[in-house]
Short mmCIF file of the N, C-alpha and C atoms (twelve columns), coordinates in Angstrom:
data_MODEL
# 
_entry.id   MODEL 
# 
loop_
_atom_site.group_PDB 
_atom_site.id 
_atom_site.type_symbol 
_atom_site.label_atom_id 
_atom_site.label_alt_id 
_atom_site.label_comp_id 
_atom_site.label_asym_id 
_atom_site.label_seq_id 
_atom_site.Cartn_x 
_atom_site.Cartn_y 
_atom_site.Cartn_z 
_atom_site.pdbx_PDB_model_num 
ATOM 1   N N  . UNK A 1   -10.135 -4.748  -13.394 1 
ATOM 2   C CA . UNK A 1   -9.001  -4.208  -12.600 1 
ATOM 3   C C  . UNK A 1   -9.399  -3.772  -11.226 1 
ATOM 4   N N  . UNK A 2   -8.514  -3.452  -10.447 1 
ATOM 5   C CA . UNK A 2   -8.826  -3.193  -9.059  1 
ATOM 6   C C  . UNK A 2   -9.052  -1.688  -8.801  1 
ATOM 7   N N  . UNK A 3   -9.899  -1.494  -7.754  1 
ATOM 8   C CA . UNK A 3   -10.076 -0.121  -7.126  1 
ATOM 9   C C  . UNK A 3   -9.167  -0.096  -6.032  1 
ATOM 10  N N  . UNK A 4   -8.337  0.998   -6.177  1 
ATOM 11  C CA . UNK A 4   -7.106  1.187   -5.287  1 
ATOM 12  C C  . UNK A 4   -7.148  2.546   -4.659  1 
ATOM 13  N N  . UNK A 5   -6.800  2.575   -3.275  1 
ATOM 14  C CA . UNK A 5   -6.515  3.871   -2.440  1 
ATOM 15  C C  . UNK A 5   -5.158  3.705   -2.042  1 
ATOM 16  N N  . UNK A 6   -4.632  4.926   -2.344  1 
ATOM 17  C CA . UNK A 6   -3.136  4.991   -1.889  1 
ATOM 18  C C  . UNK A 6   -2.946  6.015   -1.017  1 
ATOM 19  N N  . UNK A 7   -2.328  5.631   0.226   1 
ATOM 20  C CA . UNK A 7   -2.155  6.586   1.268   1 
ATOM 21  C C  . UNK A 7   -0.597  6.822   1.257   1 
ATOM 22  N N  . UNK A 8   -0.242  7.718   0.392   1 
ATOM 23  C CA . UNK A 8   1.113   8.133   0.237   1 
ATOM 24  C C  . UNK A 8   1.347   9.787   0.228   1 
ATOM 25  N N  . UNK A 9   1.727   10.164  1.458   1 
ATOM 26  C CA . UNK A 9   1.948   11.471  1.660   1 
ATOM 27  C C  . UNK A 9   2.970   12.234  0.648   1 
ATOM 28  N N  . UNK A 10  4.002   11.526  0.249   1 
ATOM 29  C CA . UNK A 10  4.998   11.956  -0.631  1 
ATOM 30  C C  . UNK A 10  4.162   12.415  -1.816  1 
ATOM 31  N N  . UNK A 11  3.796   13.372  -2.256  1 
ATOM 32  C CA . UNK A 11  3.194   13.774  -3.579  1 
ATOM 33  C C  . UNK A 11  3.960   13.321  -4.749  1 
ATOM 34  N N  . UNK A 12  5.070   13.432  -4.905  1 
ATOM 35  C CA . UNK A 12  5.892   12.961  -6.017  1 
ATOM 36  C C  . UNK A 12  5.773   11.609  -6.269  1 
ATOM 37  N N  . UNK A 13  6.116   10.809  -5.124  1 
ATOM 38  C CA . UNK A 13  6.051   9.369   -5.235  1 
ATOM 39  C C  . UNK A 13  4.639   8.928   -5.473  1 
ATOM 40  N N  . UNK A 14  3.695   9.520   -4.698  1 
ATOM 41  C CA . UNK A 14  2.353   9.130   -4.761  1 
ATOM 42  C C  . UNK A 14  1.851   9.304   -6.183  1 
ATOM 43  N N  . UNK A 15  2.119   10.339  -6.996  1 
ATOM 44  C CA . UNK A 15  1.818   10.521  -8.395  1 
ATOM 45  C C  . UNK A 15  2.452   9.525   -9.210  1 
ATOM 46  N N  . UNK A 16  3.720   9.087   -8.966  1 
ATOM 47  C CA . UNK A 16  4.260   8.058   -9.663  1 
ATOM 48  C C  . UNK A 16  3.577   6.748   -9.506  1 
ATOM 49  N N  . UNK A 17  3.207   6.452   -8.344  1 
ATOM 50  C CA . UNK A 17  2.611   5.236   -8.141  1 
ATOM 51  C C  . UNK A 17  1.221   5.270   -8.645  1 
ATOM 52  N N  . UNK A 18  0.394   6.355   -8.434  1 
ATOM 53  C CA . UNK A 18  -0.956  6.498   -9.191  1 
ATOM 54  C C  . UNK A 18  -0.958  6.273   -10.563 1 
ATOM 55  N N  . UNK A 19  -0.077  7.094   -11.331 1 
ATOM 56  C CA . UNK A 19  0.145   6.958   -12.732 1 
ATOM 57  C C  . UNK A 19  0.380   5.612   -13.098 1 
ATOM 58  N N  . UNK A 20  1.253   4.892   -12.579 1 
ATOM 59  C CA . UNK A 20  1.718   3.476   -12.948 1 
ATOM 60  C C  . UNK A 20  0.430   2.608   -12.837 1 
ATOM 61  N N  . UNK A 21  -0.237  2.760   -11.697 1 
ATOM 62  C CA . UNK A 21  -1.329  1.906   -11.474 1 
ATOM 63  C C  . UNK A 21  -2.411  2.139   -12.438 1 
ATOM 64  N N  . UNK A 22  -2.775  3.437   -12.805 1 
ATOM 65  C CA . UNK A 22  -3.672  3.868   -13.743 1 
ATOM 66  C C  . UNK A 22  -3.325  3.269   -15.129 1 
ATOM 67  N N  . UNK A 23  -2.153  3.508   -15.450 1 
ATOM 68  C CA . UNK A 23  -1.668  2.958   -16.823 1 
ATOM 69  C C  . UNK A 23  -1.888  1.511   -16.905 1 
ATOM 70  N N  . UNK A 24  -1.887  0.822   -15.875 1 
ATOM 71  C CA . UNK A 24  -2.179  -0.648  -15.953 1 
ATOM 72  C C  . UNK A 24  -3.761  -0.909  -15.783 1 
ATOM 73  N N  . UNK A 25  -4.518  0.000   -15.947 1 
ATOM 74  C CA . UNK A 25  -6.017  -0.113  -15.861 1 
ATOM 75  C C  . UNK A 25  -6.809  -0.006  -14.368 1 
ATOM 76  N N  . UNK A 26  -5.871  0.126   -13.339 1 
ATOM 77  C CA . UNK A 26  -6.520  0.322   -12.101 1 
ATOM 78  C C  . UNK A 26  -7.070  1.598   -11.808 1 
ATOM 79  N N  . UNK A 27  -8.253  1.680   -11.027 1 
ATOM 80  C CA . UNK A 27  -8.872  2.889   -10.591 1 
ATOM 81  C C  . UNK A 27  -8.280  3.307   -9.443  1 
ATOM 82  N N  . UNK A 28  -7.513  4.528   -9.337  1 
ATOM 83  C CA . UNK A 28  -6.757  4.848   -8.256  1 
ATOM 84  C C  . UNK A 28  -7.137  6.127   -7.721  1 
ATOM 85  N N  . UNK A 29  -7.246  6.262   -6.265  1 
ATOM 86  C CA . UNK A 29  -7.392  7.551   -5.733  1 
ATOM 87  C C  . UNK A 29  -6.476  7.745   -4.607  1 
ATOM 88  N N  . UNK A 30  -5.805  8.853   -4.405  1 
ATOM 89  C CA . UNK A 30  -4.863  9.283   -3.502  1 
ATOM 90  C C  . UNK A 30  -5.761  9.626   -2.099  1 
ATOM 91  N N  . UNK A 31  -5.571  9.178   -1.088  1 
ATOM 92  C CA . UNK A 31  -6.199  9.492   0.238   1 
ATOM 93  C C  . UNK A 31  -5.260  10.075  1.178   1 
ATOM 94  N N  . UNK A 32  -5.751  10.692  2.304   1 
ATOM 95  C CA . UNK A 32  -4.982  11.058  3.353   1 
ATOM 96  C C  . UNK A 32  -5.128  10.602  4.796   1 
ATOM 97  N N  . UNK A 33  -6.151  9.659   4.819   1 
ATOM 98  C CA . UNK A 33  -6.360  8.788   5.950   1 
ATOM 99  C C  . UNK A 33  -7.085  7.515   5.707   1 
ATOM 100 N N  . UNK A 34  -6.937  6.501   6.457   1 
ATOM 101 C CA . UNK A 34  -7.821  5.213   6.109   1 
ATOM 102 C C  . UNK A 34  -9.100  5.379   6.266   1 
ATOM 103 N N  . UNK A 35  -9.569  6.254   6.926   1 
ATOM 104 C CA . UNK A 35  -11.043 6.721   7.151   1 
ATOM 105 C C  . UNK A 35  -11.721 6.891   5.629   1 
ATOM 106 N N  . UNK A 36  -10.698 7.588   4.947   1 
ATOM 107 C CA . UNK A 36  -11.312 7.948   3.616   1 
ATOM 108 C C  . UNK A 36  -11.115 6.944   2.504   1 
ATOM 109 N N  . UNK A 37  -10.849 5.775   2.789   1 
ATOM 110 C CA . UNK A 37  -10.490 4.624   1.828   1 
ATOM 111 C C  . UNK A 37  -11.695 4.457   1.125   1 
ATOM 112 N N  . UNK A 38  -12.850 4.340   1.546   1 
ATOM 113 C CA . UNK A 38  -14.203 3.944   0.934   1 
ATOM 114 C C  . UNK A 38  -14.090 2.519   0.354   1 
ATOM 115 N N  . UNK A 39  -14.812 2.359   -0.759  1 
ATOM 116 C CA . UNK A 39  -15.122 0.902   -1.306  1 
ATOM 117 C C  . UNK A 39  -14.102 0.743   -2.312  1 
ATOM 118 N N  . UNK A 40  -12.749 0.086   -1.814  1 
ATOM 119 C CA . UNK A 40  -11.739 -0.319  -2.686  1 
ATOM 120 C C  . UNK A 40  -11.480 -1.763  -2.569  1 
ATOM 121 N N  . UNK A 41  -10.577 -2.220  -3.401  1 
ATOM 122 C CA . UNK A 41  -10.209 -3.599  -3.341  1 
ATOM 123 C C  . UNK A 41  -8.814  -3.779  -2.571  1 
ATOM 124 N N  . UNK A 42  -8.059  -2.627  -2.869  1 
ATOM 125 C CA . UNK A 42  -6.538  -2.607  -2.225  1 
ATOM 126 C C  . UNK A 42  -6.289  -1.201  -1.571  1 
ATOM 127 N N  . UNK A 43  -5.562  -1.184  -0.479  1 
ATOM 128 C CA . UNK A 43  -5.093  -0.028  0.030   1 
ATOM 129 C C  . UNK A 43  -3.540  -0.163  0.033   1 
ATOM 130 N N  . UNK A 44  -2.861  0.821   -0.658  1 
ATOM 131 C CA . UNK A 44  -1.338  0.874   -0.756  1 
ATOM 132 C C  . UNK A 44  -0.998  2.016   0.282   1 
ATOM 133 N N  . UNK A 45  -0.077  1.643   1.027   1 
ATOM 134 C CA . UNK A 45  0.354   2.495   2.247   1 
ATOM 135 C C  . UNK A 45  1.944   2.684   2.126   1 
ATOM 136 N N  . UNK A 46  2.299   3.950   2.230   1 
ATOM 137 C CA . UNK A 46  3.820   4.289   2.671   1 
ATOM 138 C C  . UNK A 46  3.898   4.124   4.160   1 
ATOM 139 N N  . UNK A 47  4.582   3.008   4.426   1 
ATOM 140 C CA . UNK A 47  4.678   2.703   6.074   1 
ATOM 141 C C  . UNK A 47  5.746   3.678   6.705   1 
ATOM 142 N N  . UNK A 48  6.386   4.402   5.991   1 
ATOM 143 C CA . UNK A 48  7.389   5.410   6.451   1 
ATOM 144 C C  . UNK A 48  7.008   6.650   6.781   1 
ATOM 145 N N  . UNK A 49  5.795   6.991   6.396   1 
ATOM 146 C CA . UNK A 49  5.285   8.371   6.541   1 
ATOM 147 C C  . UNK A 49  4.945   8.637   7.922   1 
ATOM 148 N N  . UNK A 50  5.063   9.947   8.367   1 
ATOM 149 C CA . UNK A 50  4.828   10.302  9.542   1 
ATOM 150 C C  . UNK A 50  3.260   9.943   10.019  1 
ATOM 151 N N  . UNK A 51  3.174   9.378   11.226  1 
ATOM 152 C CA . UNK A 51  1.641   9.088   11.689  1 
ATOM 153 C C  . UNK A 51  1.086   7.892   11.237  1 
ATOM 154 N N  . UNK A 52  1.814   7.211   10.270  1 
ATOM 155 C CA . UNK A 52  1.350   5.869   9.835   1 
ATOM 156 C C  . UNK A 52  1.441   4.757   10.855  1 
ATOM 157 N N  . UNK A 53  0.341   4.193   11.377  1 
ATOM 158 C CA . UNK A 53  0.572   3.017   12.369  1 
ATOM 159 C C  . UNK A 53  -0.197  1.837   11.611  1 
ATOM 160 N N  . UNK A 54  0.594   0.857   11.290  1 
ATOM 161 C CA . UNK A 54  0.119   -0.303  10.495  1 
ATOM 162 C C  . UNK A 54  -1.044  -0.999  11.276  1 
ATOM 163 N N  . UNK A 55  -0.817  -1.131  12.563  1 
ATOM 164 C CA . UNK A 55  -1.944  -1.681  13.365  1 
ATOM 165 C C  . UNK A 55  -3.190  -0.983  13.407  1 
ATOM 166 N N  . UNK A 56  -3.103  0.399   13.554  1 
ATOM 167 C CA . UNK A 56  -4.383  1.128   13.389  1 
ATOM 168 C C  . UNK A 56  -5.072  1.322   12.102  1 
ATOM 169 N N  . UNK A 57  -4.240  0.911   10.993  1 
ATOM 170 C CA . UNK A 57  -4.805  0.882   9.631   1 
ATOM 171 C C  . UNK A 57  -5.638  -0.361  9.515   1 
ATOM 172 N N  . UNK A 58  -4.947  -1.448  9.926   1 
ATOM 173 C CA . UNK A 58  -5.600  -2.832  9.889   1 
ATOM 174 C C  . UNK A 58  -6.943  -2.860  10.716  1 
ATOM 175 N N  . UNK A 59  -6.837  -2.181  11.906  1 
ATOM 176 C CA . UNK A 59  -8.078  -2.059  12.687  1 
ATOM 177 C C  . UNK A 59  -9.151  -1.463  12.207  1 
ATOM 178 N N  . UNK A 60  -8.766  -0.318  11.435  1 
ATOM 179 C CA . UNK A 60  -9.643  0.688   10.841  1 
ATOM 180 C C  . UNK A 60  -10.317 -0.198  9.734   1 
ATOM 181 N N  . UNK A 61  -9.716  -0.914  9.030   1 
ATOM 182 C CA . UNK A 61  -10.253 -1.761  7.772   1 
ATOM 183 C C  . UNK A 61  -10.915 -3.059  8.218   1 
ATOM 184 N N  . UNK A 62  -10.753 -3.335  9.550   1 
ATOM 185 C CA . UNK A 62  -11.263 -4.770  9.951   1 
ATOM 186 C C  . UNK A 62  -12.648 -5.066  9.505   1 
ATOM 187 N N  . UNK A 63  -12.892 -6.233  9.139   1 
ATOM 188 C CA . UNK A 63  -14.170 -6.645  8.596   1 
ATOM 189 C C  . UNK A 63  -14.387 -6.467  7.221   1 
ATOM 190 N N  . UNK A 64  -13.639 -5.627  6.589   1 
ATOM 191 C CA . UNK A 64  -13.750 -5.469  5.199   1 
ATOM 192 C C  . UNK A 64  -12.925 -6.356  4.372   1 
ATOM 193 N N  . UNK A 65  -12.975 -6.165  3.107   1 
ATOM 194 C CA . UNK A 65  -12.405 -7.166  2.128   1 
ATOM 195 C C  . UNK A 65  -11.218 -6.426  1.458   1 
ATOM 196 N N  . UNK A 66  -10.755 -5.392  2.237   1 
ATOM 197 C CA . UNK A 66  -9.694  -4.656  1.633   1 
ATOM 198 C C  . UNK A 66  -8.336  -5.364  1.776   1 
ATOM 199 N N  . UNK A 67  -7.584  -5.539  0.738   1 
ATOM 200 C CA . UNK A 67  -6.293  -6.167  0.778   1 
ATOM 201 C C  . UNK A 67  -5.320  -4.878  0.955   1 
ATOM 202 N N  . UNK A 68  -4.214  -5.200  1.647   1 
ATOM 203 C CA . UNK A 68  -3.283  -4.214  2.082   1 
ATOM 204 C C  . UNK A 68  -1.862  -4.508  1.498   1 
ATOM 205 N N  . UNK A 69  -1.394  -3.366  1.054   1 
ATOM 206 C CA . UNK A 69  0.151   -3.451  0.380   1 
ATOM 207 C C  . UNK A 69  0.785   -2.251  1.055   1 
ATOM 208 N N  . UNK A 70  1.868   -2.537  1.780   1 
ATOM 209 C CA . UNK A 70  2.656   -1.497  2.263   1 
ATOM 210 C C  . UNK A 70  4.037   -1.461  1.738   1 
ATOM 211 N N  . UNK A 71  4.599   -0.352  1.630   1 
ATOM 212 C CA . UNK A 71  6.089   -0.288  1.202   1 
ATOM 213 C C  . UNK A 71  6.923   0.426   2.249   1 
ATOM 214 N N  . UNK A 72  8.232   0.220   2.410   1 
ATOM 215 C CA . UNK A 72  9.171   0.761   3.335   1 
ATOM 216 C C  . UNK A 72  10.429  1.081   2.878   1 
ATOM 217 N N  . UNK A 73  11.235  1.823   3.399   1 
ATOM 218 C CA . UNK A 73  12.673  2.143   3.139   1 
ATOM 219 C C  . UNK A 73  13.431  0.864   3.471   1 
ATOM 220 N N  . UNK A 74  14.141  0.484   2.386   1 
ATOM 221 C CA . UNK A 74  15.040  -0.915  2.670   1 
ATOM 222 C C  . UNK A 74  15.862  -0.766  3.913   1 
ATOM 223 N N  . UNK A 75  16.152  0.382   4.288   1 
ATOM 224 C CA . UNK A 75  17.137  0.634   5.596   1 
ATOM 225 C C  . UNK A 75  16.363  0.459   6.809   1 
ATOM 226 N N  . UNK A 76  15.033  0.256   6.859   1 
ATOM 227 C CA . UNK A 76  14.172  0.071   7.867   1 
ATOM 228 C C  . UNK A 76  13.452  -1.124  7.902   1 
ATOM 229 N N  . UNK A 77  14.030  -2.413  8.033   1 
ATOM 230 C CA . UNK A 77  13.320  -3.696  8.114   1 
ATOM 231 C C  . UNK A 77  12.452  -3.829  9.291   1 
ATOM 232 N N  . UNK A 78  12.575  -3.073  10.273  1 
ATOM 233 C CA . UNK A 78  11.758  -3.303  11.383  1 
ATOM 234 C C  . UNK A 78  10.252  -2.702  11.016  1 
ATOM 235 N N  . UNK A 79  10.248  -1.823  10.185  1 
ATOM 236 C CA . UNK A 79  8.922   -1.352  9.604   1 
ATOM 237 C C  . UNK A 79  8.224   -2.418  8.850   1 
ATOM 238 N N  . UNK A 80  8.884   -3.220  8.107   1 
ATOM 239 C CA . UNK A 80  8.163   -4.318  7.488   1 
ATOM 240 C C  . UNK A 80  7.649   -5.097  8.376   1 
ATOM 241 N N  . UNK A 81  8.476   -5.637  9.500   1 
ATOM 242 C CA . UNK A 81  8.205   -6.813  10.450  1 
ATOM 243 C C  . UNK A 81  6.926   -6.196  11.150  1 
ATOM 244 N N  . UNK A 82  6.860   -4.943  11.529  1 
ATOM 245 C CA . UNK A 82  5.528   -4.363  12.466  1 
ATOM 246 C C  . UNK A 82  4.281   -4.377  11.574  1 
ATOM 247 N N  . UNK A 83  4.613   -4.043  10.256  1 
ATOM 248 C CA . UNK A 83  3.294   -4.247  9.115   1 
ATOM 249 C C  . UNK A 83  2.980   -5.665  9.089   1 
ATOM 250 N N  . UNK A 84  3.869   -6.458  8.944   1 
ATOM 251 C CA . UNK A 84  3.263   -7.944  8.868   1 
ATOM 252 C C  . UNK A 84  2.800   -8.524  10.070  1 
ATOM 253 N N  . UNK A 85  3.181   -8.122  11.229  1 
ATOM 254 C CA . UNK A 85  2.681   -8.573  12.436  1 
ATOM 255 C C  . UNK A 85  1.408   -7.796  12.666  1 
ATOM 256 N N  . UNK A 86  1.175   -6.755  12.139  1 
ATOM 257 C CA . UNK A 86  -0.164  -6.088  12.321  1 
ATOM 258 C C  . UNK A 86  -1.214  -6.721  11.385  1 
ATOM 259 N N  . UNK A 87  -0.772  -7.443  10.378  1 
ATOM 260 C CA . UNK A 87  -1.766  -8.053  9.446   1 
ATOM 261 C C  . UNK A 87  -1.744  -7.619  8.134   1 
ATOM 262 N N  . UNK A 88  -0.735  -6.841  7.595   1 
ATOM 263 C CA . UNK A 88  -0.734  -6.475  6.151   1 
ATOM 264 C C  . UNK A 88  -0.559  -7.706  5.345   1 
ATOM 265 N N  . UNK A 89  -1.248  -7.689  4.062   1 
ATOM 266 C CA . UNK A 89  -1.140  -8.766  3.281   1 
ATOM 267 C C  . UNK A 89  0.176   -9.115  2.639   1 
ATOM 268 N N  . UNK A 90  0.727   -7.652  2.210   1 
ATOM 269 C CA . UNK A 90  2.117   -7.824  1.396   1 
ATOM 270 C C  . UNK A 90  2.887   -6.464  1.891   1 
ATOM 271 N N  . UNK A 91  4.281   -6.706  2.079   1 
ATOM 272 C CA . UNK A 91  4.942   -5.586  2.329   1 
ATOM 273 C C  . UNK A 91  6.341   -5.560  1.661   1 
ATOM 274 N N  . UNK A 92  6.619   -4.585  0.836   1 
ATOM 275 C CA . UNK A 92  7.667   -4.739  0.007   1 
ATOM 276 C C  . UNK A 92  8.664   -3.372  0.208   1 
ATOM 277 N N  . UNK A 93  9.882   -3.401  -0.382  1 
ATOM 278 C CA . UNK A 93  10.737  -2.140  -0.339  1 
ATOM 279 C C  . UNK A 93  10.112  -1.131  -1.354  1 
ATOM 280 N N  . UNK A 94  10.408  -0.007  -1.038  1 
ATOM 281 C CA . UNK A 94  9.734   1.120   -1.867  1 
ATOM 282 C C  . UNK A 94  10.451  0.942   -3.262  1 
ATOM 283 N N  . UNK A 95  11.574  0.462   -3.449  1 
ATOM 284 C CA . UNK A 95  12.001  0.258   -4.645  1 
ATOM 285 C C  . UNK A 95  11.119  -0.746  -5.529  1 
ATOM 286 N N  . UNK A 96  10.874  -1.772  -4.950  1 
ATOM 287 C CA . UNK A 96  9.975   -2.812  -5.658  1 
ATOM 288 C C  . UNK A 96  8.627   -2.226  -5.930  1 
ATOM 289 N N  . UNK A 97  8.197   -1.476  -5.071  1 
ATOM 290 C CA . UNK A 97  6.846   -0.819  -5.228  1 
ATOM 291 C C  . UNK A 97  6.884   0.053   -6.652  1 
ATOM 292 N N  . UNK A 98  8.024   0.691   -6.661  1 
ATOM 293 C CA . UNK A 98  8.234   1.660   -7.823  1 
ATOM 294 C C  . UNK A 98  8.304   0.772   -9.130  1 
ATOM 295 N N  . UNK A 99  9.080   -0.383  -9.160  1 
ATOM 296 C CA . UNK A 99  9.236   -1.199  -10.258 1 
ATOM 297 C C  . UNK A 99  7.920   -2.040  -10.529 1 
ATOM 298 N N  . UNK A 100 7.268   -2.478  -9.478  1 
ATOM 299 C CA . UNK A 100 6.435   -3.651  -9.780  1 
ATOM 300 C C  . UNK A 100 4.899   -3.278  -9.139  1 
ATOM 301 N N  . UNK A 101 4.605   -1.999  -8.847  1 
ATOM 302 C CA . UNK A 101 3.488   -1.745  -8.340  1 
ATOM 303 C C  . UNK A 101 2.234   -2.296  -8.979  1 
ATOM 304 N N  . UNK A 102 2.096   -2.069  -10.168 1 
ATOM 305 C CA . UNK A 102 0.824   -2.550  -10.861 1 
ATOM 306 C C  . UNK A 102 0.745   -4.251  -10.666 1 
ATOM 307 N N  . UNK A 103 1.659   -4.852  -10.846 1 
ATOM 308 C CA . UNK A 103 1.761   -6.233  -10.789 1 
ATOM 309 C C  . UNK A 103 1.553   -6.801  -9.284  1 
ATOM 310 N N  . UNK A 104 1.912   -6.124  -8.385  1 
ATOM 311 C CA . UNK A 104 1.791   -6.356  -7.021  1 
ATOM 312 C C  . UNK A 104 0.304   -6.115  -6.618  1 
ATOM 313 N N  . UNK A 105 -0.385  -5.218  -7.028  1 
ATOM 314 C CA . UNK A 105 -1.816  -4.952  -6.906  1 
ATOM 315 C C  . UNK A 105 -2.575  -6.118  -7.576  1 
ATOM 316 N N  . UNK A 106 -2.295  -6.269  -8.789  1 
ATOM 317 C CA . UNK A 106 -2.989  -7.457  -9.573  1 
ATOM 318 C C  . UNK A 106 -2.872  -8.597  -8.862  1 
ATOM 319 N N  . UNK A 107 -1.657  -9.000  -8.255  1 
ATOM 320 C CA . UNK A 107 -1.388  -10.436 -7.503  1 
ATOM 321 C C  . UNK A 107 -2.430  -10.339 -6.437  1 
ATOM 322 N N  . UNK A 108 -2.447  -9.224  -5.653  1 
ATOM 323 C CA . UNK A 108 -3.286  -9.214  -4.381  1 
ATOM 324 C C  . UNK A 108 -4.777  -9.431  -4.649  1 
ATOM 325 N N  . UNK A 109 -5.186  -8.804  -5.842  1 
ATOM 326 C CA . UNK A 109 -6.574  -9.147  -6.178  1 
ATOM 327 C C  . UNK A 109 -7.016  -10.485 -6.714  1 
ATOM 328 N N  . UNK A 110 -6.094  -11.137 -7.201  1 
ATOM 329 C CA . UNK A 110 -6.097  -12.496 -7.792  1 
ATOM 330 C C  . UNK A 110 -6.246  -13.345 -6.397  1 
ATOM 331 N N  . UNK A 111 -5.534  -13.067 -5.377  1 
ATOM 332 C CA . UNK A 111 -5.540  -13.958 -4.285  1 
ATOM 333 C C  . UNK A 111 -6.467  -13.741 -3.131  1 
ATOM 334 N N  . UNK A 112 -7.472  -12.744 -3.583  1 
ATOM 335 C CA . UNK A 112 -8.472  -12.362 -2.501  1 
ATOM 336 C C  . UNK A 112 -9.618  -13.414 -2.417  1 
# 
């Protein structure tokens, strides 16, 4: 299974994502900044959180093999576009992250 860092400031949703990913066998750590990511396979990011800059995250991880999975509020499609333009591997609505998080992470690690 994958080693995952989750940059999700919303503690309630972060715990939900962490729990679902752990239940699926992934090793998950909640982090507060991209610099704290460490040696992981996938970085999961709440793109709507204050101070999250998709471009800066991708630059911070440049040169590594970390896959990126971002999620956004469905009412903010511009957030999705910015993240994809910045180089995120996959960007999904928050509701899909809640429903399919473990499967999304597994798919990213298979395509690495």
